[in-house]
Amino acid sequence: MTKTQVEQNGIVTLTSEAAETLKDSHLLNEDLRPTTKEEHHWTAYNFASLWIGMCICIPTYTMSSGLIALGMNWWQAIVTIILGNLIVLIPILLNTHAGTKFGIPYPVFARLWFGSKGAHIPAIARAIVAAAWFGINCWYGGAAIDTLLVSMTGWEQVGGHLFIAFFAFWALNVLIAYRGPEAIRKMEFWAAPVLLILGLALLIWALTAAGGFGPMLSAPSKFNSVGSFLAIFFPALTGVIAFWATLALNIPDFGRYAKSQKAQVVGQSIALPGTMGLFAFIGVGVTSATVVIFGEAIWDPAALLSHFPPFVIFIGTIGIILAALTTNVAANVVAPARAAENLYPKKITFAGGAILTGLLSLVMQPWYLVGDIANYIFVFLNGYGALLGPIDGIAIADYWFVRKRRLALSELYKSDGRYSYASGFNMKSIYALLIGIVIPVLGLFIPALSFLWQNAWTFGLIISGCVYGYLMRQSPSMLSEEEYASMTVMMDSASTSKKLSGNVIKSDPENV
């Protein structure tokens, strides 16, 4: 068998010959192709700064502070958030491995389990959720700008002033996202430490104004029994898990640039739970302090800003804008932009996908999604968790248990290859997805099964993963060890061969 790929230090790239044969494939364009060896340059710090930039965002703040508003005390809210993030870190690391090893983005990864055409199903599902988050972050940023303008001018006299500020900030987000993922990496690099400093400054204010940690964290839990607490805890935990269930799916979009598996594992394992825990504590602490200072729990940061003088509002607005931008362009643009590209690889670019994401976010009506904190956590977060959990389960089961991390990289870009299945659709993954969605949804209608819906992401992941693994146990699309060895050139770290140094499809380094 002709050698089509090279594996060196755990990273697989195409041979120059295989890359040449794919250049006219309608399933490939500059953004969807496998990365080259040189493009695997993200370090542990790049991944850590990526997560710091994404985690320090207004939805993180409102989620943690919202748990206080729902009746938890400070440590119950923190434990819920840290536990949820440790759980979701597992699929994040498992799915990143595939992106790092084979250099493929999420829509191409999805071709493995759903087929060359069926991959649009999980890609679009992820894109819709991302567009909703894009709109939510734009709404918070716009609200902060509106608060600033009202405090400094007669802005409140302008009709529809809040929506004007929202659309202006929305346009800024679309413009930055238009420049592509490499611009995202550069922005996250310097924005991460700035956001940490601003977050700590907010915590220091709350600590000082409330008179210390004692008064600040004195608000008791409103739950009188274990049962009443658990009734809120489990759906809240699912909401926390679902918060990053989105990135658990499309994390290969970033993992494909990792310098090594160690780089992505170390960077993500430290930054995700660590930053979420810290910023959640800031959100919880500040919201608890507002009860002491203002007599009510103020969980909306834009509303909190209105209680400060103009200069503080200005600094706070800069922080909110920066937080919204770093999260939006990294977490909420890449996935839908790639999904759009995957629909028509030869016609739609990443930039075009970014514009489509912005337009779709308006359709999602973010002002409605965040209008009520219970609606935000229990309906929005839990609802899309029930959709994405089964997809996560299928992805993990396919790569780790069905294929055992062995792929024919070039076949992912062939419409008649081994991953096309029946007319481009793998019906086994579709059956597994439907079963993983339907069973948890039963908990919405059958009170005795309510625990299924309260833990929809977890049950959906396990159910779909198991069903998919069972249905795929005899699939001819799997590669044996011998087949994988026959198509792969194995090179150690000392090898310097240039003939087989990897994919030679040229790229603009600013568009990778």
CSV table of N, CA and C in Angstrom, one decimal, residues 106 110 113-115 117-126 128-129 245 249 383-398 425-442 453 456-472:
chain,number,residue,atom,x,y,z
A,106,TYR,N,-12.8,20.5,13.7
A,106,TYR,CA,-13.9,19.8,14.1
A,106,TYR,C,-14.8,19.3,13.0
A,110,ALA,N,-15.7,15.3,12.5
A,110,ALA,CA,-17.0,14.8,12.6
A,110,ALA,C,-17.3,13.9,11.4
A,113,TRP,N,-17.3,10.1,12.2
A,113,TRP,CA,-18.5,9.4,12.9
A,113,TRP,C,-19.8,9.6,12.2
A,114,PHE,N,-20.0,10.7,11.4
A,114,PHE,CA,-21.2,10.9,10.8
A,114,PHE,C,-21.2,10.8,9.2
A,115,GLY,N,-20.0,10.7,8.7
A,115,GLY,CA,-19.8,10.6,7.2
A,115,GLY,C,-19.5,12.0,6.6
A,117,LYS,N,-21.1,13.7,4.5
A,117,LYS,CA,-22.3,14.6,4.4
A,117,LYS,C,-22.9,14.7,5.8
A,118,GLY,N,-23.0,13.6,6.5
A,118,GLY,CA,-23.6,13.6,7.8
A,118,GLY,C,-22.9,14.5,8.8
A,119,ALA,N,-21.7,14.8,8.5
A,119,ALA,CA,-20.9,15.7,9.5
A,119,ALA,C,-21.6,17.0,9.6
A,120,HIS,N,-22.4,17.4,8.7
A,120,HIS,CA,-23.1,18.7,8.8
A,120,HIS,C,-24.0,18.7,10.0
A,121,ILE,N,-24.5,17.6,10.4
A,121,ILE,CA,-25.4,17.5,11.6
A,121,ILE,C,-24.8,18.0,12.8
A,122,PRO,N,-23.7,17.4,13.3
A,122,PRO,CA,-23.1,17.9,14.5
A,122,PRO,C,-22.4,19.2,14.4
A,123,ALA,N,-21.9,19.5,13.1
A,123,ALA,CA,-21.3,20.8,12.9
A,123,ALA,C,-22.3,22.0,13.0
A,124,ILE,N,-23.4,21.8,12.5
A,124,ILE,CA,-24.5,22.8,12.5
A,124,ILE,C,-25.1,22.9,13.9
A,125,ALA,N,-25.2,21.8,14.6
A,125,ALA,CA,-25.7,21.8,16.0
A,125,ALA,C,-24.8,22.6,16.9
A,126,ARG,N,-23.5,22.4,16.7
A,126,ARG,CA,-22.5,23.2,17.5
A,126,ARG,C,-22.6,24.7,17.0
A,128,ILE,N,-25.1,26.5,15.9
A,128,ILE,CA,-26.3,27.2,16.4
A,128,ILE,C,-26.1,27.6,17.9
A,129,VAL,N,-25.5,26.7,18.7
A,129,VAL,CA,-25.2,27.1,20.1
A,129,VAL,C,-24.2,28.2,20.2
A,245,ALA,N,-19.5,22.4,27.2
A,245,ALA,CA,-19.7,21.2,26.3
A,245,ALA,C,-19.6,21.6,24.8
A,249,LEU,N,-16.6,19.8,22.0
A,249,LEU,CA,-16.8,19.3,20.7
A,249,LEU,C,-15.8,19.8,19.7
A,383,GLY,N,-30.8,22.8,28.0
A,383,GLY,CA,-31.3,22.4,26.7
A,383,GLY,C,-30.3,22.0,25.7
A,384,TYR,N,-29.2,22.9,25.5
A,384,TYR,CA,-28.2,22.5,24.5
A,384,TYR,C,-27.3,21.5,25.1
A,385,GLY,N,-27.2,21.3,26.4
A,385,GLY,CA,-26.4,20.2,26.9
A,385,GLY,C,-27.0,18.9,26.5
A,386,ALA,N,-28.3,18.8,26.5
A,386,ALA,CA,-29.0,17.6,26.1
A,386,ALA,C,-28.7,17.3,24.6
A,387,LEU,N,-28.4,18.3,23.8
A,387,LEU,CA,-28.1,18.1,22.4
A,387,LEU,C,-26.7,17.7,22.2
A,388,LEU,N,-25.8,18.4,22.9
A,388,LEU,CA,-24.4,18.2,22.6
A,388,LEU,C,-23.7,17.0,23.4
A,389,GLY,N,-24.3,16.7,24.5
A,389,GLY,CA,-23.8,15.5,25.3
A,389,GLY,C,-23.7,14.3,24.4
A,390,PRO,N,-24.8,13.9,23.7
A,390,PRO,CA,-24.7,12.7,22.9
A,390,PRO,C,-23.7,12.8,21.8
A,391,ILE,N,-23.5,14.0,21.2
A,391,ILE,CA,-22.5,14.1,20.2
A,391,ILE,C,-21.1,13.9,20.7
A,392,ASP,N,-20.9,14.5,22.0
A,392,ASP,CA,-19.6,14.2,22.6
A,392,ASP,C,-19.3,12.7,22.8
A,393,GLY,N,-20.4,12.0,23.3
A,393,GLY,CA,-20.3,10.6,23.5
A,393,GLY,C,-19.9,9.8,22.3
A,394,ILE,N,-20.5,10.2,21.1
A,394,ILE,CA,-20.2,9.5,19.9
A,394,ILE,C,-18.7,9.8,19.4
A,395,ALA,N,-18.3,11.1,19.6
A,395,ALA,CA,-16.9,11.4,19.2
A,395,ALA,C,-15.9,10.7,20.0
A,396,ILE,N,-16.1,10.6,21.3
A,396,ILE,CA,-15.1,9.9,22.2
A,396,ILE,C,-15.1,8.4,21.9
A,397,ALA,N,-16.3,7.8,21.8
A,397,ALA,CA,-16.4,6.4,21.5
A,397,ALA,C,-15.8,6.0,20.2
A,398,ASP,N,-16.0,6.9,19.2
A,398,ASP,CA,-15.4,6.6,17.8
A,398,ASP,C,-13.9,6.6,17.8
A,425,PHE,N,-23.5,9.4,4.6
A,425,PHE,CA,-24.2,9.4,5.9
A,425,PHE,C,-23.9,8.1,6.7
A,426,ASN,N,-23.4,8.2,7.9
A,426,ASN,CA,-23.3,7.0,8.8
A,426,ASN,C,-24.6,6.9,9.6
A,427,MET,N,-25.5,6.1,9.2
A,427,MET,CA,-26.8,6.0,9.9
A,427,MET,C,-26.7,5.5,11.4
A,428,LYS,N,-25.6,4.8,11.7
A,428,LYS,CA,-25.4,4.3,13.0
A,428,LYS,C,-25.2,5.4,14.0
A,429,SER,N,-24.5,6.5,13.6
A,429,SER,CA,-24.2,7.6,14.4
A,429,SER,C,-25.5,8.4,14.6
A,430,ILE,N,-26.3,8.5,13.6
A,430,ILE,CA,-27.6,9.2,13.7
A,430,ILE,C,-28.6,8.5,14.6
A,431,TYR,N,-28.6,7.1,14.5
A,431,TYR,CA,-29.4,6.4,15.5
A,431,TYR,C,-28.9,6.6,16.9
A,432,ALA,N,-27.6,6.5,17.1
A,432,ALA,CA,-27.1,6.7,18.5
A,432,ALA,C,-27.4,8.1,19.0
A,433,LEU,N,-27.3,9.1,18.1
A,433,LEU,CA,-27.6,10.5,18.5
A,433,LEU,C,-29.1,10.6,19.0
A,434,LEU,N,-30.0,10.1,18.2
A,434,LEU,CA,-31.4,10.2,18.5
A,434,LEU,C,-31.8,9.5,19.8
A,435,ILE,N,-31.2,8.3,20.0
A,435,ILE,CA,-31.4,7.6,21.3
A,435,ILE,C,-30.9,8.4,22.5
A,436,GLY,N,-29.7,8.9,22.3
A,436,GLY,CA,-29.1,9.7,23.4
A,436,GLY,C,-29.8,11.0,23.7
A,437,ILE,N,-30.6,11.5,22.8
A,437,ILE,CA,-31.4,12.7,23.0
A,437,ILE,C,-32.8,12.4,23.6
A,438,VAL,N,-33.4,11.4,23.0
A,438,VAL,CA,-34.8,11.0,23.4
A,438,VAL,C,-34.9,10.5,24.9
A,439,ILE,N,-34.0,9.7,25.3
A,439,ILE,CA,-34.1,9.1,26.6
A,439,ILE,C,-34.0,10.2,27.7
A,440,PRO,N,-33.0,11.1,27.7
A,440,PRO,CA,-33.0,12.1,28.7
A,440,PRO,C,-34.3,13.0,28.6
A,441,VAL,N,-34.8,13.3,27.4
A,441,VAL,CA,-36.0,14.1,27.3
A,441,VAL,C,-37.2,13.5,27.9
A,442,LEU,N,-37.2,12.2,28.1
A,442,LEU,CA,-38.3,11.6,28.8
A,442,LEU,C,-38.5,12.1,30.2
A,453,TRP,N,-33.4,14.2,32.8
A,453,TRP,CA,-33.3,15.5,32.2
A,453,TRP,C,-32.3,16.4,33.1
A,456,ALA,N,-28.9,15.6,31.8
A,456,ALA,CA,-29.1,15.3,30.4
A,456,ALA,C,-27.8,15.1,29.6
A,457,TRP,N,-26.8,16.0,29.9
A,457,TRP,CA,-25.5,16.0,29.2
A,457,TRP,C,-24.8,14.7,29.5
A,458,THR,N,-24.8,14.3,30.8
A,458,THR,CA,-24.1,13.1,31.2
A,458,THR,C,-24.7,11.8,30.7
A,459,PHE,N,-26.0,11.7,30.9
A,459,PHE,CA,-26.7,10.5,30.4
A,459,PHE,C,-26.7,10.4,28.9
A,460,GLY,N,-26.8,11.6,28.2
A,460,GLY,CA,-26.8,11.6,26.7
A,460,GLY,C,-25.4,11.1,26.2
A,461,LEU,N,-24.4,11.6,26.9
A,461,LEU,CA,-23.0,11.2,26.5
A,461,LEU,C,-22.8,9.7,26.6
A,462,ILE,N,-23.2,9.2,27.8
A,462,ILE,CA,-23.0,7.8,28.1
A,462,ILE,C,-23.8,6.9,27.2
A,463,ILE,N,-25.1,7.2,27.0
A,463,ILE,CA,-26.0,6.4,26.2
A,463,ILE,C,-25.6,6.4,24.8
A,464,SER,N,-25.4,7.6,24.2
A,464,SER,CA,-25.0,7.6,22.8
A,464,SER,C,-23.7,7.0,22.5
A,465,GLY,N,-22.7,7.2,23.4
A,465,GLY,CA,-21.4,6.6,23.3
A,465,GLY,C,-21.5,5.1,23.3
A,466,CYS,N,-22.3,4.5,24.2
A,466,CYS,CA,-22.4,3.0,24.3
A,466,CYS,C,-23.1,2.5,23.1
A,467,VAL,N,-24.2,3.1,22.7
A,467,VAL,CA,-25.0,2.6,21.5
A,467,VAL,C,-24.1,2.7,20.3
A,468,TYR,N,-23.4,3.8,20.1
A,468,TYR,CA,-22.6,4.0,18.9
A,468,TYR,C,-21.5,2.9,18.9
A,469,GLY,N,-20.8,2.7,20.0
A,469,GLY,CA,-19.8,1.7,20.1
A,469,GLY,C,-20.3,0.3,19.7
A,470,TYR,N,-21.5,0.0,20.2
A,470,TYR,CA,-22.1,-1.3,19.9
A,470,TYR,C,-22.4,-1.5,18.4
A,471,LEU,N,-23.0,-0.4,17.8
A,471,LEU,CA,-23.4,-0.5,16.4
A,471,LEU,C,-22.2,-0.5,15.5
A,472,MET,N,-21.1,0.1,15.9
A,472,MET,CA,-19.9,0.2,15.0
A,472,MET,C,-18.9,-1.0,15.2
